[in-house]
Coordinates of C-alpha atoms and ligand atoms in Angstrom, one line a residue:
X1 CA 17.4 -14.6 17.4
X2 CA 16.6 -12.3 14.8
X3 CA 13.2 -10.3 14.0
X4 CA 12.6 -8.2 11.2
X5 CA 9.2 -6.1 10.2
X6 CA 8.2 -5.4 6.5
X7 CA 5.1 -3.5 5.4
X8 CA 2.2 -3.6 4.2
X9 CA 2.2 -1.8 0.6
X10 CA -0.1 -0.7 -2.2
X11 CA 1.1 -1.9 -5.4
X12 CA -0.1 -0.3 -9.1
X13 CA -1.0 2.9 -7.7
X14 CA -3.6 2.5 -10.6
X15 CA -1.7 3.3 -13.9
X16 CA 1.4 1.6 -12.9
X17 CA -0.3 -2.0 -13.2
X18 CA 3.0 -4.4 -11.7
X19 CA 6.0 -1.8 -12.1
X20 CA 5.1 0.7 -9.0
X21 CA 4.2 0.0 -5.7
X22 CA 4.2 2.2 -2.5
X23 CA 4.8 1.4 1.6
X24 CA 2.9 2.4 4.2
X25 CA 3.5 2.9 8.0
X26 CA 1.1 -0.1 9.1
X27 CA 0.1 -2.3 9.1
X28 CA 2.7 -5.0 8.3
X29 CA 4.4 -8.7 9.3
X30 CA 7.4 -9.6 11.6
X31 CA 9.4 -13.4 11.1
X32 CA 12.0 -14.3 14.0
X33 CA 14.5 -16.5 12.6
X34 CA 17.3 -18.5 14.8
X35 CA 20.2 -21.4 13.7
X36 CA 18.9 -24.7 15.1
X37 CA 20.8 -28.2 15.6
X38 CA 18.5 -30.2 12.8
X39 CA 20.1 -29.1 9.7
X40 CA 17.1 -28.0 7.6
X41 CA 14.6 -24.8 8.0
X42 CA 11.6 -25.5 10.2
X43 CA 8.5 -23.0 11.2
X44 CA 8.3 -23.4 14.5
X45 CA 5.2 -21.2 15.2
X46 CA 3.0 -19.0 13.3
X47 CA 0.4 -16.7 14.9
X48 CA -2.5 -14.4 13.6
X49 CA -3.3 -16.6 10.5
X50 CA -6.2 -18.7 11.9
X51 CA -4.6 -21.8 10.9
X52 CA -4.5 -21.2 7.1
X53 CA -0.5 -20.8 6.2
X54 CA 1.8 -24.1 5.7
X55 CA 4.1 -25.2 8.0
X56 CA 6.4 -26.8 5.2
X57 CA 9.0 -24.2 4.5
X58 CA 8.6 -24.4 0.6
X59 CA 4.9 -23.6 0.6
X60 CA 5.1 -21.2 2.8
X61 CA 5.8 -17.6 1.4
X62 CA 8.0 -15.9 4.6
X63 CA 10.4 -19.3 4.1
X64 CA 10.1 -19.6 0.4
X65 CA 12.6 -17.1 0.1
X66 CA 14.7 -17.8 2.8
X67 CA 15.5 -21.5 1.2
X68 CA 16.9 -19.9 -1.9
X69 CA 19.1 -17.4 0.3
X70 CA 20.8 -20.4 2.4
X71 CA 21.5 -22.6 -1.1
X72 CA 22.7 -19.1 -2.8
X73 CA 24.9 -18.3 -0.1
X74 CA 25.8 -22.3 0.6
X75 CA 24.8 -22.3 4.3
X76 CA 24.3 -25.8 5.6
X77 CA 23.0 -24.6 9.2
X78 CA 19.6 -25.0 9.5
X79 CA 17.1 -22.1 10.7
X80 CA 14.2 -22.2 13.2
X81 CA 11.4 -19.8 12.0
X82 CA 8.7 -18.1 13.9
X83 CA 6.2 -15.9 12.2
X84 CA 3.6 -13.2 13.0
X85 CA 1.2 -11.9 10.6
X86 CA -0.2 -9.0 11.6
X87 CA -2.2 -8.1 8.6
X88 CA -4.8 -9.8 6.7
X89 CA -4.7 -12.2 3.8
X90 CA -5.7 -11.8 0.5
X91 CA -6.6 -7.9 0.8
X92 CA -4.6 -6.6 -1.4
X93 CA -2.3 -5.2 1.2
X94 CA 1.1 -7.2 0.1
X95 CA 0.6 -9.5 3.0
X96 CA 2.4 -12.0 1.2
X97 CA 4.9 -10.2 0.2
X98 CA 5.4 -8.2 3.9
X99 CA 6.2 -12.2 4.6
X100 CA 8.4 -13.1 2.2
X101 CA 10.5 -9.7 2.7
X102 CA 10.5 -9.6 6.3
X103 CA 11.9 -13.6 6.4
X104 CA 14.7 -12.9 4.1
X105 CA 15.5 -9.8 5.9
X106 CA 15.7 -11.4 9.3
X107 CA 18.1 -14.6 7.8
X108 CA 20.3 -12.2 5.8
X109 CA 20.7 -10.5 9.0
X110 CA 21.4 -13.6 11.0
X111 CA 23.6 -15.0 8.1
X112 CA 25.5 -11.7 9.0
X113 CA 24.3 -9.2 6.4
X114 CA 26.0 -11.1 3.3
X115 CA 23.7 -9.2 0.6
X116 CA 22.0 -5.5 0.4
X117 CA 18.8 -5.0 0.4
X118 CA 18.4 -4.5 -3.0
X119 CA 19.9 -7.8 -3.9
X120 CA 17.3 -9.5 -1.3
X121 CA 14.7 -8.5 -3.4
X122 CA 15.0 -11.2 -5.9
X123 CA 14.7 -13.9 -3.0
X124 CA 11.8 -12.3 -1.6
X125 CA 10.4 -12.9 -4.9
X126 CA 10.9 -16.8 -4.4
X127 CA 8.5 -16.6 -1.1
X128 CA 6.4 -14.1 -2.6
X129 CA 5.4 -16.1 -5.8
X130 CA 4.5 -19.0 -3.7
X131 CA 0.9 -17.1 -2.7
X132 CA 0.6 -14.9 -5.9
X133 CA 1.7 -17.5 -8.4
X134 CA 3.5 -14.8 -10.5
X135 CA 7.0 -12.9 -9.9
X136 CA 5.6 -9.4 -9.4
X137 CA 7.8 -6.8 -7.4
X138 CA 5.3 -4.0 -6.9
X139 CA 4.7 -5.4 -3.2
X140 CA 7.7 -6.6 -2.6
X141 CA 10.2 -4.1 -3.9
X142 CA 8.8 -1.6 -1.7
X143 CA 8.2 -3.4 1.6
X144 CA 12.0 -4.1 1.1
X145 CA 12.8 -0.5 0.4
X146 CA 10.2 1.8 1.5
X147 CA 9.0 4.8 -0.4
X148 CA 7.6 4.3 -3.5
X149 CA 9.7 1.8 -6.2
X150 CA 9.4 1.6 -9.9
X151 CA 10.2 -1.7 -11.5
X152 CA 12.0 -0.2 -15.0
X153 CA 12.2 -4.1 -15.7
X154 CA 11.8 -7.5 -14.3
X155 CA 14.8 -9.4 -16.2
X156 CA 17.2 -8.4 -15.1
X157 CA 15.3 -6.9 -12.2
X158 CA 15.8 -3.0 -12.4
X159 CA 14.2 -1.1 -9.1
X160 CA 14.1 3.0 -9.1
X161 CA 13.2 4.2 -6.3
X162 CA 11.1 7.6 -6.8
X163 CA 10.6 10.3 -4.7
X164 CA 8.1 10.0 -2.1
X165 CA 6.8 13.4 -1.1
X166 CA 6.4 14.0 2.6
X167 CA 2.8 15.9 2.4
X168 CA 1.4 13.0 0.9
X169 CA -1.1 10.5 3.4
X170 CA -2.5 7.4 2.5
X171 CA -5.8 5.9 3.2
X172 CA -6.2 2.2 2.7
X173 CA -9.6 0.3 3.0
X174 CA -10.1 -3.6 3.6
X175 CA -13.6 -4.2 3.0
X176 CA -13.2 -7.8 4.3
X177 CA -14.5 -9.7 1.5
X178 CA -11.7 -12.1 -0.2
X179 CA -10.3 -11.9 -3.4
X180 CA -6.9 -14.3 -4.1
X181 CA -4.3 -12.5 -6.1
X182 CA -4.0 -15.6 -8.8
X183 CA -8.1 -15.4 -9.1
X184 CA -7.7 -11.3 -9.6
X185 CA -4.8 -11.8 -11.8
X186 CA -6.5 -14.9 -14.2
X187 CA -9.6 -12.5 -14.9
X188 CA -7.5 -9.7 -16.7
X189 CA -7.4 -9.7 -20.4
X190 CA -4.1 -11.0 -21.6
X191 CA -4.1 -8.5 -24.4
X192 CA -5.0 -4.5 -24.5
X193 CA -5.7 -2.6 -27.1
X194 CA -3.1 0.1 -28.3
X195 CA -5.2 3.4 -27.8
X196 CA -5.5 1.8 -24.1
X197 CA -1.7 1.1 -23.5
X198 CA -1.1 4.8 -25.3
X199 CA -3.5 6.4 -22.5
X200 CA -1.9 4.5 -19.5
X201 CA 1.3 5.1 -20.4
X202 CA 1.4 8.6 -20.4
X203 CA -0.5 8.8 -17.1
X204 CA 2.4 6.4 -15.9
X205 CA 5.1 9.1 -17.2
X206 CA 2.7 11.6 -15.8
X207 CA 2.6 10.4 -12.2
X208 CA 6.5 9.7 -12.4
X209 CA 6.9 13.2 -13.3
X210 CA 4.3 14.4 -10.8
X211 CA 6.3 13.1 -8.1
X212 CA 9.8 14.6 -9.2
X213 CA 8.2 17.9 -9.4
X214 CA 5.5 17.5 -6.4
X215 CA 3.0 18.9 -8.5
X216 CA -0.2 17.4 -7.2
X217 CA -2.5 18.3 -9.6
X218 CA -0.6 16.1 -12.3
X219 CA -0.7 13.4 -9.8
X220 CA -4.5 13.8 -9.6
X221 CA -5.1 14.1 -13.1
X222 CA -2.9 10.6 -13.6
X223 CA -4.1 8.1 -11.2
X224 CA -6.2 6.5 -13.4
X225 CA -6.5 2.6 -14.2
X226 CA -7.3 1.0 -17.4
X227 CA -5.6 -1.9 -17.5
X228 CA -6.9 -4.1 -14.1
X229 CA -9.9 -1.9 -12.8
X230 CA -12.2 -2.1 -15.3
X231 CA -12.2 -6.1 -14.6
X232 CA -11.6 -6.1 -11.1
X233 CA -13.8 -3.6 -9.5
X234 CA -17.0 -5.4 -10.0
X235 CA -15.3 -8.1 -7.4
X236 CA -15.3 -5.1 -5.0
X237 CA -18.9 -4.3 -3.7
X238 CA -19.8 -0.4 -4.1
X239 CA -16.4 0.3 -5.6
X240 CA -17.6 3.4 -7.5
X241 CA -19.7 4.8 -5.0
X242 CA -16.7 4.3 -2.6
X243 CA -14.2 6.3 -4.8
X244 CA -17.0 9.3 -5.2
X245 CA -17.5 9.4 -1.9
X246 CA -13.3 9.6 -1.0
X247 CA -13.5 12.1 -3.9
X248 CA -15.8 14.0 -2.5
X249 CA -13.3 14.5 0.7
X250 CA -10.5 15.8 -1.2
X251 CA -8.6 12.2 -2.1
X252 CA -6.1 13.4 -4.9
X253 CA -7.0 9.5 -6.0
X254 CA -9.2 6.3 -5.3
X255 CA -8.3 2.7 -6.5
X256 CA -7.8 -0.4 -5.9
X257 CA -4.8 -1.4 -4.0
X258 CA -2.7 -4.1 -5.9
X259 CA -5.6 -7.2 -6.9
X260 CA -8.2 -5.6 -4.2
X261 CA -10.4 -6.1 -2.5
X262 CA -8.6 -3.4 -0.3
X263 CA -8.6 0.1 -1.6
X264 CA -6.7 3.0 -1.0
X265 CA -7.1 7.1 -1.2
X266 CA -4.4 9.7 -1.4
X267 CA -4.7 12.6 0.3
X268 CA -2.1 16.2 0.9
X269 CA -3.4 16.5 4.8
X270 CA -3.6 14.0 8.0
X271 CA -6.9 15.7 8.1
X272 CA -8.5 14.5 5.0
X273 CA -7.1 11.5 5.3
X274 CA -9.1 11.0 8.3
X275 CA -11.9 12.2 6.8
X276 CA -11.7 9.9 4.3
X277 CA -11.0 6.9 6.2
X278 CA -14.1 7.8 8.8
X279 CA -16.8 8.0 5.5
X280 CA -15.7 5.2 3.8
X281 CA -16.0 3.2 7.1
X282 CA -19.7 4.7 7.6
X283 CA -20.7 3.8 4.5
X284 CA -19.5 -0.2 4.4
X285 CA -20.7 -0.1 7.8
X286 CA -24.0 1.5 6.5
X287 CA -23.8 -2.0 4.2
X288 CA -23.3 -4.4 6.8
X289 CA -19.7 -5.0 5.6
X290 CA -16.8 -5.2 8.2
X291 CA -13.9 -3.3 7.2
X292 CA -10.7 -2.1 9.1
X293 CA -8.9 0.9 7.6
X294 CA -5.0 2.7 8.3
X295 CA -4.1 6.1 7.9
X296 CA -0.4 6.8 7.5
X297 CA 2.3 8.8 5.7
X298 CA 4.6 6.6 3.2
X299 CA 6.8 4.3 4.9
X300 CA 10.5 5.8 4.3
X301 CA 12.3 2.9 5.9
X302 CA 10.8 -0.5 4.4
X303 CA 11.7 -3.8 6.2
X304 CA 14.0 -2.9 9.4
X305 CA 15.3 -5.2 11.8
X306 CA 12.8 -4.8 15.2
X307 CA 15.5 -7.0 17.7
Ligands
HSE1 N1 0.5 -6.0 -9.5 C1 -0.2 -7.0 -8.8 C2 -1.6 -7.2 -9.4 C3 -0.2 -6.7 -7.4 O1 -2.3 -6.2 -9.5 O2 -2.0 -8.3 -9.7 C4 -0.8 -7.8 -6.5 O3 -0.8 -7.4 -5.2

């Protein structure tokens, strides 16, 4: 048997609206895969979803991937699956994608590391777009990888993967309120105006550059997002007084993490990250609204193989 772990990551880190994503330490899922006798892929057992994932491999987003792998590298054996999410759905957190990259991980692995991780990517896109109902890598490039990734390009699919500075600590909020990825995705204009593509494109070259040359302040001046927040962040309740209050703890930047309804701060100290993570839960305690938030430094390592 094979289990592999793939995290949880923050994708769009607000200008970079489905080319740049980012891993963090936690949390994240884990898929167990083993050959069976039957021929065919089967999930045998999936815990921590409260009932709400498929048990038919093609619907489900950790096998949906995993299908594609076997016909692409003309296995016949057929593959028990067990999975464990340990994060929750629809909060923005690339729980989906965690899946998808953590099941193709664990088979590659079990099929005897035929492809790198790189080339995996493309296959955790297959499970991936079974939740999301669009072939985005900003989760799923990074939960593969780890750091932070920039998708130059989706056809063919061209990954960078950009410095991730060491001093840098993420916050991420999940306010637990719902919002589906193909809902946050449907409400976003399908056109933008040219002085708005002009703005967000420079802050994308700005934060690229930022995190070549660690210079923070650039970074703060170019996490902005004009693109998906302006339509999404009414879905969020107290978005803005959220972001003013993780401002107001020295967060070099507040947004929305991928489609929301989770959020995320970045901050240069564990200590501020803290400090950020403790108002923010006050206050949507304050508002009667459950949350859970994670503090941790940017995952490095992406999806590794736990046993
Ligand atoms: N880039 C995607 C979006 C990420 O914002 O819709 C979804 O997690």
């Amino acid at each position: 048997m094979v289990t592999a772990f793939a995290p949880a990551t923050v994708a769009n880190l607000n200008c970079g609206f489905d080319v740049l994503g980012m891993a963090i330490a936690a949390p994240g899922d884990e898929v167990s895969v083993w050959f069976n006798d039957a021929n065919t892929v089967r999930i045998v057992e999936i815990t921590g979803d409260e009932g709400r994932l498929s048990y038919l491999p093609e619907k489900n987003t950790a096998t949906g991937g995993m299908l594609t792998l076997l016909q692409h590298v003309d296995c016949q054996r057929g593959v028990d699956v067990r999975i464990a999410k340990k994060m929750p759905f629809g909060s923005g957190l690339g729980s989906s994608a965690a899946s998808a990259v953590a099941g193709v991980m664990a088979l590659n692995r079990l099929l005897g590391s035929p492809l790198s991780k790189k080339q995996l990517v493309s296959f955790a896109l297959d499970g991936e777009v079974i939740a999301s109902g669009s072939r985005h890598a900003d989760n799923v490039a990074p939960s593969m990888l780890g750091g932070i990734v920039l998708i130059r390009g989706y056809n063919p699919l061209d990954m960078i993967e950009l410095p991730a500075p060491e001093n840098l600590f993420c916050v991420a909020v999940y306010p637990k309120v719902e919002i589906l990825t193909k809902e946050a995705r449907n409400i976003l204009p399908k056109e933008i105006p040219l002085q708005t593509a002009i703005t967000q494109t420079g802050n994308l070259a700005g934060l690229v550059s930022a995190l070549y040359t660690q210079d923070f302040s650039l970074l703060e001046r170019s996490m902005t997002d004009l693109f998906a927040e302006p339509y999404r962040a009414p879905l969020i309740p107290h978005f803005h007084q959220l972001r003013q209050l993780a401002l107001a703890r020295q967060a070099l930047a507040f947004g929305i993490s991928g489609s929301g309804p989770g959020m995320f701060a970045l901050t240069l100290t564990h200590h501020a990250a803290e400090a950020v993570s403790f108002t923010l839960q006050q206050f949507l305690q304050d508002q009667q609204i459950p949350c859970m938030t994670f503090v941790s430094t940017i995952n490095r390592s992406g999806a590794v193989i736990v046993s």
